[in-house]
C-alpha atoms as one frame of an Amber mdcrd trajectory, in Angstrom:
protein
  -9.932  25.320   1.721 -12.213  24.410   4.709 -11.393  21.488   7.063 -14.267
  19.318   5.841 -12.722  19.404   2.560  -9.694  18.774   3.652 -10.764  15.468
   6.080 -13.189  14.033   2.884 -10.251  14.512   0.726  -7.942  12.672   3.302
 -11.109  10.246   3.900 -10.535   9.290   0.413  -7.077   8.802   0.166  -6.864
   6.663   3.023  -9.990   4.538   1.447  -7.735   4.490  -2.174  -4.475   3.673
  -0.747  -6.097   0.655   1.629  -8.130  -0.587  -1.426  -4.754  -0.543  -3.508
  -3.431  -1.996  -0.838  -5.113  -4.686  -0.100  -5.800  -5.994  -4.369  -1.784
  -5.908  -3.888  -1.360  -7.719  -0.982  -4.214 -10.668  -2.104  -2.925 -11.105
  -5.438   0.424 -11.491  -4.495  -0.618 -14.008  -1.805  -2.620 -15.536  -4.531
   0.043 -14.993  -7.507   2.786 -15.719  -5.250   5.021 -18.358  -7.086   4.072
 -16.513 -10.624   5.115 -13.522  -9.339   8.576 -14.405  -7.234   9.140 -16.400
 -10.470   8.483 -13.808 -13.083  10.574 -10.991 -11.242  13.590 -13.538 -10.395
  13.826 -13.969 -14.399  13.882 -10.615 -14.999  16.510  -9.233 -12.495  18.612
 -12.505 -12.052  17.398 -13.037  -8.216  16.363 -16.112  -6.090  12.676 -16.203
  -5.524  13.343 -16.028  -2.119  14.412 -12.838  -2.203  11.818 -11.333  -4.388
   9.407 -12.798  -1.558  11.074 -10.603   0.766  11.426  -7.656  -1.027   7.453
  -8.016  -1.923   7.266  -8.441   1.888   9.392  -5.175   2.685   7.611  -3.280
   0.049   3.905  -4.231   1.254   5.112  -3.054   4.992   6.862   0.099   3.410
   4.007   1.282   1.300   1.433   0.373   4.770   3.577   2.681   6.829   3.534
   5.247   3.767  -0.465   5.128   4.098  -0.349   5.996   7.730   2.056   8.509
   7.515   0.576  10.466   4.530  -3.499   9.259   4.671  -4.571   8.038   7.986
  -2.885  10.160   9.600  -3.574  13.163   8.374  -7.213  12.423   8.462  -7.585
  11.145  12.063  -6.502  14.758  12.989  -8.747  16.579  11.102 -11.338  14.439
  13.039  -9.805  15.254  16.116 -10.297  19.294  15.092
């Protein structure tokens, strides 16, 4: 495997993983009561809380995409 596949394939999964991320982070800003509400139903928690953990998780999963995508691909570029 040659580094140019390598960086295109990382390319890609960063572009994937930021595309995924941001649908998920506008729909739950958009969706936000629906959503809080919906989950709070189903696992017996204050919508508060499922704001928060939405919150963690959207900061979690970012730091997962530089860790595993970005990063990754910025050095192969600096190769």
């Amino acid at each position: 495997m040659t580094l140019d596949i390598l960086s295109a394939f990382f390319g890609w999964l960063t572009v994937l993983h930021l595309g995924l991320f941001t649908l998920s982070a506008l729909l739950l800003l958009a969706l936000q009561d629906w959503v809080a509400g919906l989950h709070a139903r189903m696992f017996g928690l204050a919508p508060a809380d499922v704001s928060l953990t939405i919150y963690r998780w959207l900061g979690t999963y970012k730091i997962v995409i530089f860790a595993t995508a970005l990063g990754p691909w910025v050095a192969l570029q600096l190769i």
